Amino acid sequence: MREAPASAQLIEAFANTVDVELGTDELETASGLATWLVAQGLLDRNRRIGPDDHTLCLRLRTGIREELGINVGDTADAALLARADEALRELPVLISVRGGGGQDSRDGVLSPAPDLPPTRKALAHLAIAWSELALAGEAGRLKRCAEHSCAWVFWDVSKNRSRRWCSMRVCGNRAKARRHTAKQASATTRSATPQRAETLERPAAAEQTTSPEQTTGPEQATPSERTASARQEASSASRVTRT
């Protein structure tokens, strides 16, 4: 099991500031964004977020969530990705050389551009985390749950990166139940189509018949009985136990 690196943990927390299922958003307001950045250690408590920075941050988050949906097979909105790219261009970062050959030395370190104001520097750390994740080849493990009513972002620890839901027990079962219902409904529709045609033809045939015995035999169902039976079958097929 591979633990999520710090960059992935930051992006995961950032993406999950919006909860689709509960309908909540920690970053709905500029003050909410400031509170979150302070909690992440990216901004001083006495700093305020302006409306432009707030909008930029929301664009970045939306684009990242769209990108993470691609990792489970969803189609991303190109316009939302483009807006996120625009946001990233407003958060320039630098690669600085640090070294000396020591144990903690690194070939290059990403850091916010020095001329950025404090609030933009805080947001630039999100851009850095996203860049580090991509450069490490691990961005594919960070995913948005394929169950759209959930859409929670999670770190895929599976060996072959095949996980699609944040919880197989909850979201995976929801998806399976929905597929089962659709399959049963489709099968019921196909089997019911000849019955509907027969129901429409039956009254015309009955008008040409003069013998009551020919239309009310003991093994012959009436049109109303057929309709009731078809509705009962469709109703039974559509009931799926959800766990």
XYZ file of N, CA and C in Angstrom:
729
model
N 0.850 -1.198 0.000
C 0.000 0.000 0.000
C 0.882 1.242 0.000
N 0.685 2.096 -0.986
C 1.512 3.291 -1.108
C 0.808 4.469 -0.456
N 1.478 5.083 0.504
C 0.901 6.237 1.191
C 0.991 7.466 0.304
N -0.029 8.298 0.373
C -0.048 9.508 -0.442
C 1.056 10.456 0.002
N 1.831 11.011 -0.937
C 2.863 11.989 -0.574
C 2.212 13.284 -0.106
N 3.009 14.160 0.469
C 2.482 15.410 1.019
C 1.769 16.241 -0.040
N 2.313 16.258 -1.255
C 1.682 17.035 -2.326
C 0.288 16.509 -2.642
N 0.137 15.183 -2.655
C -1.173 14.584 -2.931
C -2.150 14.859 -1.799
N -1.652 14.822 -0.566
C -2.523 15.088 0.577
C -3.054 16.518 0.544
N -2.208 17.461 0.124
C -2.650 18.852 0.049
C -3.692 19.036 -1.053
N -3.448 18.459 -2.225
C -4.406 18.577 -3.329
C -5.710 17.858 -2.997
N -5.605 16.713 -2.344
C -6.808 15.979 -1.940
C -7.652 16.814 -0.982
N -6.998 17.421 -0.006
C -7.719 18.266 0.953
C -8.332 19.475 0.254
N -7.587 20.059 -0.677
C -8.070 21.220 -1.428
C -9.298 20.854 -2.261
N -9.212 19.747 -2.984
C -10.325 19.328 -3.843
C -11.567 18.973 -3.034
N -11.369 18.430 -1.838
C -12.501 18.001 -1.014
C -13.058 19.102 -0.118
N -12.643 20.344 -0.370
C -13.276 21.449 0.363
C -14.713 21.646 -0.100
N -15.054 21.057 -1.230
C -16.449 21.043 -1.675
C -16.965 19.614 -1.532
N -18.118 19.466 -0.891
C -18.733 18.157 -0.676
C -20.020 18.100 -1.494
N -19.977 17.393 -2.608
C -21.120 17.326 -3.525
C -22.322 16.681 -2.854
N -22.088 15.609 -2.116
C -23.196 14.873 -1.506
C -23.898 15.691 -0.430
N -23.144 16.411 0.376
C -23.735 17.214 1.447
C -24.114 18.614 0.977
N -23.590 19.013 -0.180
C -23.891 20.344 -0.692
C -23.211 21.457 0.079
N -22.015 21.193 0.608
C -21.282 22.203 1.380
C -19.995 22.597 0.660
N -19.511 23.791 0.960
C -18.292 24.301 0.338
C -17.545 25.160 1.356
N -16.392 24.663 1.798
C -15.587 25.403 2.773
C -15.041 26.706 2.200
N -14.908 26.764 0.894
C -14.309 27.936 0.248
C -15.355 28.809 -0.432
N -16.584 28.697 0.002
C -17.665 29.458 -0.636
C -17.429 30.963 -0.541
N -16.814 31.389 0.551
C -16.531 32.812 0.746
C -15.024 33.037 0.821
N -14.631 34.285 0.625
C -13.210 34.630 0.719
C -12.681 34.387 2.128
N -13.500 34.666 3.129
C -13.069 34.425 4.511
C -12.917 32.937 4.778
N -13.770 32.130 4.163
C -13.642 30.681 4.301
C -12.349 30.184 3.692
N -11.977 30.749 2.544
C -10.707 30.389 1.909
C -9.535 30.779 2.798
N -9.586 31.978 3.383
C -8.511 32.422 4.269
C -8.368 31.483 5.458
N -9.495 31.088 6.038
C -9.470 30.168 7.181
C -8.828 28.846 6.796
N -9.168 28.340 5.619
C -8.618 27.056 5.172
C -7.113 27.167 4.925
N -6.676 28.234 4.283
C -5.247 28.413 4.009
C -4.445 28.545 5.299
N -5.010 29.220 6.292
C -4.347 29.330 7.599
C -4.218 27.950 8.230
N -5.285 27.152 8.146
C -5.269 25.805 8.729
C -4.226 24.914 8.057
N -3.947 25.172 6.779
C -2.942 24.389 6.055
C -1.527 24.923 6.262
N -1.393 26.010 7.015
C -0.085 26.602 7.248
C 0.458 27.367 6.061
N -0.427 27.823 5.182
C 0.004 28.522 3.974
C -0.184 30.032 4.042
N -0.894 30.513 5.065
C -1.201 31.939 5.143
C -1.222 32.394 6.597
N -0.725 33.605 6.842
C -0.772 34.175 8.192
C -2.209 34.542 8.556
N -2.510 34.487 9.829
C -3.873 34.743 10.297
C -4.359 36.162 10.004
N -3.459 37.097 9.932
C -3.874 38.493 9.749
C -4.066 38.878 8.284
N -3.940 37.912 7.382
C -4.105 38.198 5.960
C -5.552 37.973 5.528
N -5.990 38.794 4.600
C -7.328 38.653 4.041
C -7.237 38.301 2.554
N -8.247 37.598 2.090
C -8.304 37.202 0.685
C -9.235 38.146 -0.069
N -8.743 38.719 -1.157
C -9.568 39.600 -1.975
C -10.438 38.806 -2.932
N -11.428 39.442 -3.543
C -12.351 38.746 -4.451
C -11.656 38.132 -5.663
N -10.630 38.804 -6.194
C -9.931 38.261 -7.361
C -9.195 36.970 -7.011
N -8.526 36.963 -5.865
C -7.815 35.756 -5.435
C -8.791 34.632 -5.123
N -9.933 34.982 -4.563
C -10.949 33.985 -4.254
C -11.451 33.326 -5.540
N -11.754 34.140 -6.541
C -12.221 33.612 -7.825
C -11.159 32.745 -8.484
N -9.916 33.198 -8.449
C -8.815 32.437 -9.031
C -8.695 31.064 -8.375
N -8.816 31.034 -7.066
C -8.697 29.776 -6.326
C -9.812 28.802 -6.699
N -11.025 29.301 -6.819
C -12.154 28.437 -7.169
C -11.994 27.870 -8.575
N -11.465 28.674 -9.487
C -11.217 28.178 -10.843
C -10.184 27.060 -10.829
N -9.147 27.242 -10.017
C -8.109 26.226 -9.913
C -8.684 24.938 -9.337
N -9.478 25.051 -8.296
C -10.065 23.850 -7.682
C -10.989 23.120 -8.647
N -11.826 23.864 -9.355
C -12.747 23.240 -10.305
C -11.987 22.497 -11.395
N -10.932 23.120 -11.917
C -10.143 22.477 -12.955
C -9.444 21.223 -12.466
N -8.920 21.270 -11.252
C -8.255 20.092 -10.685
C -9.254 18.959 -10.505
N -10.440 19.265 -10.016
C -11.456 18.224 -9.840
C -11.871 17.623 -11.187
N -11.945 18.448 -12.213
C -12.248 17.934 -13.549
C -11.148 16.987 -14.017
N -9.910 17.379 -13.790
C -8.773 16.550 -14.192
C -8.776 15.213 -13.449
N -9.124 15.234 -12.182
C -9.138 14.001 -11.390
C -10.275 13.086 -11.816
N -11.325 13.646 -12.406
C -12.399 12.816 -12.935
C -11.952 12.011 -14.140
N -10.999 12.553 -14.901
C -10.467 11.827 -16.056
C -9.836 10.515 -15.606
N -9.277 10.497 -14.405
C -8.588 9.306 -13.900
C -9.525 8.138 -13.622
N -10.843 8.367 -13.651
C -11.804 7.269 -13.498
C -12.648 7.113 -14.760
N -12.207 7.731 -15.854
C -12.890 7.556 -17.127
C -13.913 8.609 -17.481
N -14.072 9.632 -16.641
C -15.021 10.701 -16.957
C -14.443 11.629 -18.030
N -15.334 12.295 -18.740
C -14.918 13.284 -19.735
C -14.912 14.665 -19.095
N -13.784 15.329 -19.156
C -13.650 16.638 -18.510
C -14.206 17.741 -19.395
N -14.644 18.803 -18.751
C -15.113 19.996 -19.449
C -13.884 20.809 -19.860
N -13.657 20.924 -21.161
C -12.459 21.606 -21.658
C -12.407 23.068 -21.217
N -13.560 23.706 -21.134
C -13.590 25.116 -20.731
C -13.133 25.281 -19.286
N -13.541 24.349 -18.419
C -13.136 24.420 -17.014
C -11.640 24.168 -16.864
N -11.111 23.257 -17.668
C -9.669 23.002 -17.638
C -8.896 24.226 -18.117
N -9.423 24.893 -19.131
C -8.757 26.089 -19.659
C -8.723 27.201 -18.617
N -9.812 27.350 -17.856
C -9.840 28.383 -16.808
C -8.834 28.063 -15.705
N -8.685 26.772 -15.419
C -7.700 26.374 -14.407
C -6.287 26.674 -14.892
N -6.036 26.438 -16.176
C -4.720 26.758 -16.742
C -4.439 28.255 -16.644
N -5.474 29.053 -16.879
C -5.315 30.505 -16.750
C -4.965 30.884 -15.310
N -5.614 30.197 -14.368
C -5.322 30.465 -12.955
C -3.879 30.106 -12.622
N -3.403 28.989 -13.154
C -2.025 28.571 -12.891
C -1.018 29.574 -13.449
N -1.349 30.172 -14.575
C -0.433 31.157 -15.161
C -0.308 32.411 -14.294
N -1.289 32.624 -13.439
C -1.230 33.772 -12.527
C -0.541 33.415 -11.210
N -0.077 32.167 -11.113
C 0.614 31.712 -9.904
C 1.990 31.168 -10.288
N 2.871 32.012 -10.774
C 4.173 31.543 -11.242
C 5.032 30.978 -10.109
N 5.784 29.954 -10.460
C 6.697 29.344 -9.488
C 8.095 29.317 -10.090
N 9.082 29.219 -9.223
C 10.479 29.183 -9.643
C 11.113 27.866 -9.222
N 12.098 27.443 -10.003
C 12.911 26.290 -9.624
C 14.260 26.828 -9.175
N 14.542 26.632 -7.908
C 15.819 27.116 -7.375
C 16.747 25.941 -7.108
N 18.022 26.168 -7.315
C 19.015 25.122 -7.094
C 19.513 25.219 -5.660
N 19.367 24.106 -4.954
C 19.895 24.043 -3.592
C 20.738 22.787 -3.499
N 21.752 22.822 -2.750
C 22.561 21.618 -2.708
C 23.714 21.722 -1.764
N 24.821 21.246 -2.258
C 25.977 21.136 -1.411
C 26.341 19.688 -1.211
N 25.497 18.790 -1.785
C 25.804 17.380 -1.710
C 25.387 16.699 -0.439
N 24.742 17.436 0.468
C 24.313 16.823 1.714
C 23.149 15.864 1.524
N 22.806 15.178 2.616
C 21.746 14.174 2.557
C 20.407 14.796 2.167
N 20.168 16.025 2.602
C 18.888 16.672 2.345
C 18.899 17.554 1.096
N 19.997 17.538 0.357
C 20.075 18.397 -0.821
C 19.190 17.843 -1.935
N 18.695 18.745 -2.754
C 17.856 18.363 -3.879
C 18.338 19.107 -5.114
N 18.099 18.491 -6.271
C 18.544 19.113 -7.520
C 17.801 20.406 -7.799
N 16.541 20.470 -7.444
C 15.766 21.677 -7.686
C 14.556 21.718 -6.781
N 14.208 22.907 -6.328
C 13.068 23.069 -5.432
C 12.113 24.089 -6.033
N 10.850 23.729 -6.106
C 9.837 24.654 -6.595
C 9.418 25.587 -5.475
N 9.306 26.854 -5.782
C 8.881 27.838 -4.787
C 8.100 28.947 -5.485
N 7.207 29.628 -4.750
C 6.449 30.725 -5.357
C 7.380 31.826 -5.840
N 7.008 32.481 -6.913
C 7.800 33.611 -7.404
C 7.913 34.663 -6.303
N 9.094 35.209 -6.076
C 9.309 36.119 -4.940
C 8.507 37.413 -5.004
N 8.077 37.824 -6.185
C 7.359 39.090 -6.292
C 5.847 38.941 -6.103
N 5.389 37.745 -5.808
C 3.962 37.536 -5.576
C 3.558 38.095 -4.217
N 2.368 38.679 -4.104
C 1.884 39.113 -2.786
C 1.606 37.896 -1.912
N 1.526 38.067 -0.594
C 1.374 36.932 0.323
C 0.210 35.999 0.000
N -0.931 36.567 -0.363
C -2.076 35.693 -0.646
C -1.837 34.861 -1.898
N -1.214 35.452 -2.905
C -0.907 34.699 -4.125
C 0.169 33.643 -3.868
N 1.101 33.952 -2.977
C 2.110 32.951 -2.619
C 1.450 31.736 -1.968
N 0.450 31.997 -1.140
C -0.266 30.894 -0.497
C -0.931 30.010 -1.539
N -1.566 30.636 -2.525
C -2.226 29.875 -3.585
C -1.209 29.190 -4.489
N -0.037 29.810 -4.650
C 1.002 29.216 -5.487
C 1.480 27.880 -4.927
N 1.387 27.707 -3.617
C 1.778 26.423 -3.022
C 0.859 25.298 -3.497
N -0.380 25.621 -3.825
C -1.285 24.622 -4.395
C -0.824 24.246 -5.799
N -0.403 25.250 -6.560
C 0.126 24.982 -7.898
C 1.395 24.139 -7.818
N 2.223 24.413 -6.822
C 3.453 23.639 -6.640
C 3.133 22.183 -6.309
N 2.180 21.976 -5.415
C 1.795 20.612 -5.037
C 1.281 19.842 -6.245
N 0.481 20.504 -7.067
C -0.049 19.859 -8.264
C 1.079 19.519 -9.240
N 2.027 20.420 -9.386
C 3.160 20.193 -10.283
C 4.032 19.043 -9.793
N 4.311 19.013 -8.493
C 5.144 17.948 -7.928
C 4.487 16.584 -8.107
N 3.183 16.554 -7.953
C 2.459 15.292 -8.110
C 2.557 14.794 -9.548
N 2.414 15.711 -10.488
C 2.496 15.336 -11.899
C 3.912 14.915 -12.276
N 4.904 15.651 -11.798
C 6.294 15.344 -12.126
C 6.730 14.003 -11.551
N 6.140 13.619 -10.420
C 6.483 12.339 -9.795
C 5.770 11.163 -10.460
N 4.881 11.453 -11.404
C 4.148 10.391 -12.087
C 3.072 9.753 -11.234
N 2.621 10.461 -10.207
C 1.640 9.898 -9.282
C 0.261 10.557 -9.392
N 0.103 11.493 -10.300
C -1.179 12.192 -10.402
C -2.329 11.241 -10.726
N -2.023 10.133 -11.402
C -3.063 9.172 -11.767
C -3.669 8.443 -10.592
N -3.013 8.485 -9.430
C -3.561 7.816 -8.244
C -4.578 8.683 -7.501
N -4.566 9.947 -7.779
C -5.527 10.843 -7.139
C -6.745 10.931 -8.052
N -7.910 10.544 -7.532
C -9.090 10.392 -8.380
C -10.330 11.004 -7.740
N -11.262 11.366 -8.602
C -12.580 11.800 -8.142
C -13.519 10.616 -8.264
N -14.242 10.311 -7.207
C -15.117 9.140 -7.176
C -16.017 9.099 -8.409
N -16.094 7.913 -9.033
C -16.887 7.748 -10.253
C -18.382 7.832 -9.997
N -18.806 7.730 -8.733
C -20.213 7.926 -8.380
C -20.458 9.433 -8.300
N -21.135 9.973 -9.295
C -21.241 11.429 -9.425
C -22.029 12.083 -8.299
N -22.891 11.343 -7.634
C -23.607 11.926 -6.499
C -22.693 12.084 -5.288
N -21.504 11.482 -5.366
C -20.508 11.586 -4.291
C -19.368 12.513 -4.722
N -18.627 12.090 -5.764
C -17.534 12.887 -6.346
C -16.452 13.263 -5.338
N -16.259 12.434 -4.308
C -15.207 12.670 -3.320
C -13.857 12.303 -3.920
N -12.851 13.075 -3.629
C -11.513 12.816 -4.150
C -10.770 11.897 -3.184
N -10.096 10.896 -3.731
C -9.408 9.906 -2.892
C -8.096 9.491 -3.545
N -7.241 8.884 -2.736
C -5.945 8.396 -3.187
C -6.056 6.899 -3.424
N -5.798 6.458 -4.646
C -5.921 5.052 -5.026
C -4.655 4.295 -4.625
N -4.801 3.377 -3.681
C -3.646 2.618 -3.200
C -3.531 1.253 -3.873
N -4.441 0.944 -4.812
C -4.383 -0.358 -5.472
C -3.120 -0.464 -6.328
N -2.628 -1.679 -6.474
C -1.366 -1.897 -7.174
C -1.440 -1.456 -8.632
N -2.565 -1.746 -9.289
C -2.696 -1.411 -10.712
C -3.517 -0.147 -10.967
N -3.763 0.612 -9.914
C -4.486 1.892 -10.025
C -5.871 1.720 -10.657
N -6.561 0.676 -10.299
C -7.843 0.362 -10.941
C -9.063 0.797 -10.137
N -8.860 1.324 -8.971
C -9.992 1.707 -8.125
C -10.745 2.890 -8.737
N -12.091 2.838 -8.672
C -12.906 3.880 -9.292
C -13.787 4.617 -8.291
N -14.020 4.019 -7.132
C -14.914 4.626 -6.142
C -14.165 4.859 -4.832
N -14.584 5.901 -4.120
C -13.946 6.169 -2.830
C -14.274 5.061 -1.840
N -15.447 4.437 -2.006
C -15.862 3.323 -1.156
C -16.603 2.309 -2.011
N -16.055 1.108 -2.125
C -16.723 0.064 -2.888
C -18.025 -0.333 -2.216
N -18.029 -0.335 -0.889
C -19.214 -0.764 -0.142
C -20.388 0.183 -0.347
N -20.102 1.472 -0.451
C -21.187 2.457 -0.593
C -21.356 2.872 -2.053
N -20.383 3.589 -2.583
C -20.513 4.127 -3.937
C -20.450 3.035 -5.008
N -19.599 2.035 -4.803
C -19.532 0.942 -5.761
C -20.841 0.185 -5.839
N -21.457 -0.077 -4.689
C -22.738 -0.781 -4.673
C -23.856 0.059 -5.269
N -23.794 1.372 -5.092
C -24.796 2.246 -5.719
C -24.743 2.094 -7.236
N -23.537 2.139 -7.771
C -23.371 2.037 -9.221
C -23.830 0.675 -9.728
N -23.502 -0.387 -8.999
C -23.913 -1.728 -9.410
C -25.428 -1.874 -9.372
N -26.051 -1.336 -8.329
C -27.509 -1.408 -8.215
C -28.176 -0.653 -9.361
N -27.609 0.495 -9.726
C -28.187 1.283 -10.815
C -28.053 0.549 -12.148
N -26.911 -0.089 -12.387
C -26.736 -0.858 -13.620
C -27.694 -2.036 -13.663
N -27.888 -2.680 -12.510
C -28.796 -3.822 -12.443
C -30.223 -3.382 -12.749
N -30.627 -2.253 -12.192
C -31.971 -1.734 -12.431
C -32.171 -1.415 -13.905
N -31.177 -0.767 -14.518
C -31.275 -0.412 -15.930
C -31.348 -1.655 -16.807
N -30.570 -2.666 -16.460
C -30.568 -3.906 -17.227
C -31.912 -4.609 -17.128
N -32.471 -4.667 -15.922
C -33.765 -5.307 -15.729
C -34.870 -4.531 -16.438
N -34.806 -3.214 -16.381
C -35.825 -2.394 -17.038
C -35.776 -2.581 -18.545
N -34.559 -2.682 -19.094
C -34.409 -2.895 -20.528
C -34.968 -4.244 -20.941
N -34.686 -5.279 -20.124
C -35.199 -6.614 -20.426
C -36.718 -6.643 -20.351
N -37.286 -5.956 -19.376
C -38.741 -5.909 -19.222
C -39.390 -5.204 -20.402
N -38.756 -4.123 -20.872
C -39.290 -3.384 -22.018
C -39.309 -4.251 -23.267
N -38.228 -5.011 -23.483
C -38.164 -5.876 -24.665
C -39.218 -6.966 -24.616
N -39.430 -7.552 -23.435
C -40.404 -8.635 -23.316
C -41.832 -8.125 -23.333
N -42.037 -6.873 -22.938
C -43.392 -6.323 -22.873
C -43.868 -5.808 -24.217
N -42.971 -5.506 -25.143
C -43.363 -4.931 -26.429
C -44.306 -5.826 -27.221
N -44.072 -7.147 -27.397
C -45.025 -8.004 -28.109
C -46.370 -8.065 -27.403
N -46.366 -8.035 -26.073
C -47.613 -8.089 -25.333
C -48.461 -6.865 -25.609
N -47.846 -5.700 -25.724
C -48.612 -4.493 -26.012
C -49.224 -4.564 -27.401
N -48.469 -5.110 -28.365
C -49.000 -5.239 -29.713
C -50.183 -6.184 -29.732
N -50.082 -7.283 -28.970
C -51.161 -8.256 -28.913
C -52.388 -7.651 -28.262
N -52.165 -6.798 -27.261
C -53.281 -6.152 -26.580
C -54.054 -5.254 -27.531
N -53.338 -4.570 -28.420
C -54.002 -3.677 -29.364
C -54.767 -4.453 -30.426
N -54.262 -5.619 -30.791
C -54.907 -6.406 -31.832
C -56.094 -7.204 -31.311
N -56.123 -7.526 -30.043
C -57.132 -8.408 -29.493
C -58.559 -7.889 -29.659
N -58.877 -6.603 -29.358
C -60.264 -6.144 -29.496
C -60.774 -6.254 -30.926
N -59.923 -5.983 -31.939
C -60.363 -6.079 -33.323
C -60.726 -7.501 -33.677
N -59.961 -8.466 -33.195
C -60.265 -9.869 -33.458
C -61.545 -10.270 -32.766
N -61.782 -9.699 -31.599
C -62.978 -10.070 -30.849
C -64.235 -9.579 -31.541
N -64.176 -8.437 -32.254
C -65.352 -7.902 -32.923
C -65.829 -8.821 -34.036
N -64.932 -9.614 -34.624
C -65.284 -10.497 -35.717
C -65.733 -11.861 -35.220
N -65.759 -12.060 -33.926
C -66.104 -13.361 -33.360
C -67.498 -13.311 -32.764
N -68.292 -14.288 -33.075
C -69.677 -14.323 -32.590
C -69.866 -15.333 -31.482
N -68.879 -16.220 -31.312
C -69.026 -17.265 -30.305
C -68.344 -16.856 -29.018
N -69.062 -16.734 -27.886
C -68.443 -16.348 -26.611
C -67.349 -17.308 -26.195
N -67.510 -18.605 -26.550
C -66.526 -19.588 -26.115
C -65.166 -19.332 -26.741
N -65.142 -18.689 -27.917
C -63.866 -18.454 -28.587
C -63.047 -17.342 -27.935
N -63.672 -16.473 -27.131
C -62.951 -15.345 -26.540
C -62.794 -15.451 -25.041
N -63.475 -16.358 -24.399
C -63.428 -16.442 -22.942
C -63.053 -17.827 -22.476
N -62.186 -18.501 -23.225
C -61.753 -19.828 -22.830
C -61.030 -19.784 -21.508
N -60.962 -20.885 -20.751
C -60.390 -20.904 -19.405
C -58.911 -20.565 -19.378
N -58.150 -20.780 -20.485
C -56.713 -20.528 -20.475
C -56.359 -19.228 -21.192
N -57.358 -18.446 -21.558
C -57.117 -17.239 -22.338
C -57.248 -16.006 -21.458
N -56.163 -15.202 -21.314
C -56.190 -14.007 -20.480
C -56.779 -12.845 -21.262
N -57.531 -12.007 -20.578
C -58.109 -10.822 -21.203
C -57.047 -9.740 -21.337
N -57.293 -8.720 -22.195
C -56.312 -7.629 -22.336
C -56.001 -6.950 -21.019
N -57.006 -6.722 -20.176
C -56.755 -6.059 -18.898
C -55.876 -6.903 -17.999
N -56.054 -8.230 -18.053
C -55.216 -9.117 -17.245
C -53.771 -9.079 -17.729
N -53.601 -9.028 -19.061
C -52.237 -8.949 -19.605
C -51.561 -7.645 -19.192
N -52.298 -6.541 -19.267
C -51.743 -5.243 -18.886
C -51.338 -5.226 -17.423
N -52.206 -5.757 -16.552
C -51.898 -5.808 -15.127
C -50.675 -6.666 -14.869
N -50.571 -7.782 -15.604
C -49.423 -8.674 -15.424
C -48.130 -7.994 -15.851
N -48.183 -7.285 -16.993
C -46.984 -6.593 -17.480
C -46.542 -5.511 -16.507
N -47.509 -4.775 -15.940
C -47.163 -3.730 -14.973
C -46.556 -4.331 -13.716
N -47.101 -5.477 -13.303
C -46.572 -6.131 -12.100
C -45.143 -6.597 -12.332
N -44.873 -7.153 -13.539
C -43.519 -7.599 -13.857
C -42.552 -6.417 -13.889
N -42.988 -5.313 -14.498
C -42.127 -4.127 -14.575
C -41.843 -3.570 -13.197
N -42.867 -3.588 -12.329
C -42.688 -3.083 -10.972
C -41.728 -3.953 -10.193
N -41.858 -5.274 -10.361
C -40.970 -6.199 -9.651
C -39.541 -6.055 -10.137
N -39.381 -5.848 -11.448
C -38.032 -5.737 -12.017
C -37.329 -4.470 -11.581
N -38.095 -3.438 -11.289
C -37.472 -2.155 -10.933
C -37.108 -2.055 -9.478
N -37.555 -2.999 -8.639
C -37.228 -2.945 -7.215
C -35.902 -3.635 -6.987
N -34.906 -2.876 -6.549
C -33.572 -3.410 -6.269
C -33.207 -3.067 -4.847
N -32.787 -4.038 -4.081
C -32.382 -3.797 -2.691
C -31.044 -3.098 -2.672
N -30.968 -1.917 -2.036
C -29.727 -1.153 -1.948
C -29.110 -1.354 -0.589
N -27.830 -1.658 -0.626
C -27.103 -1.856 0.635
C -26.165 -0.722 0.857
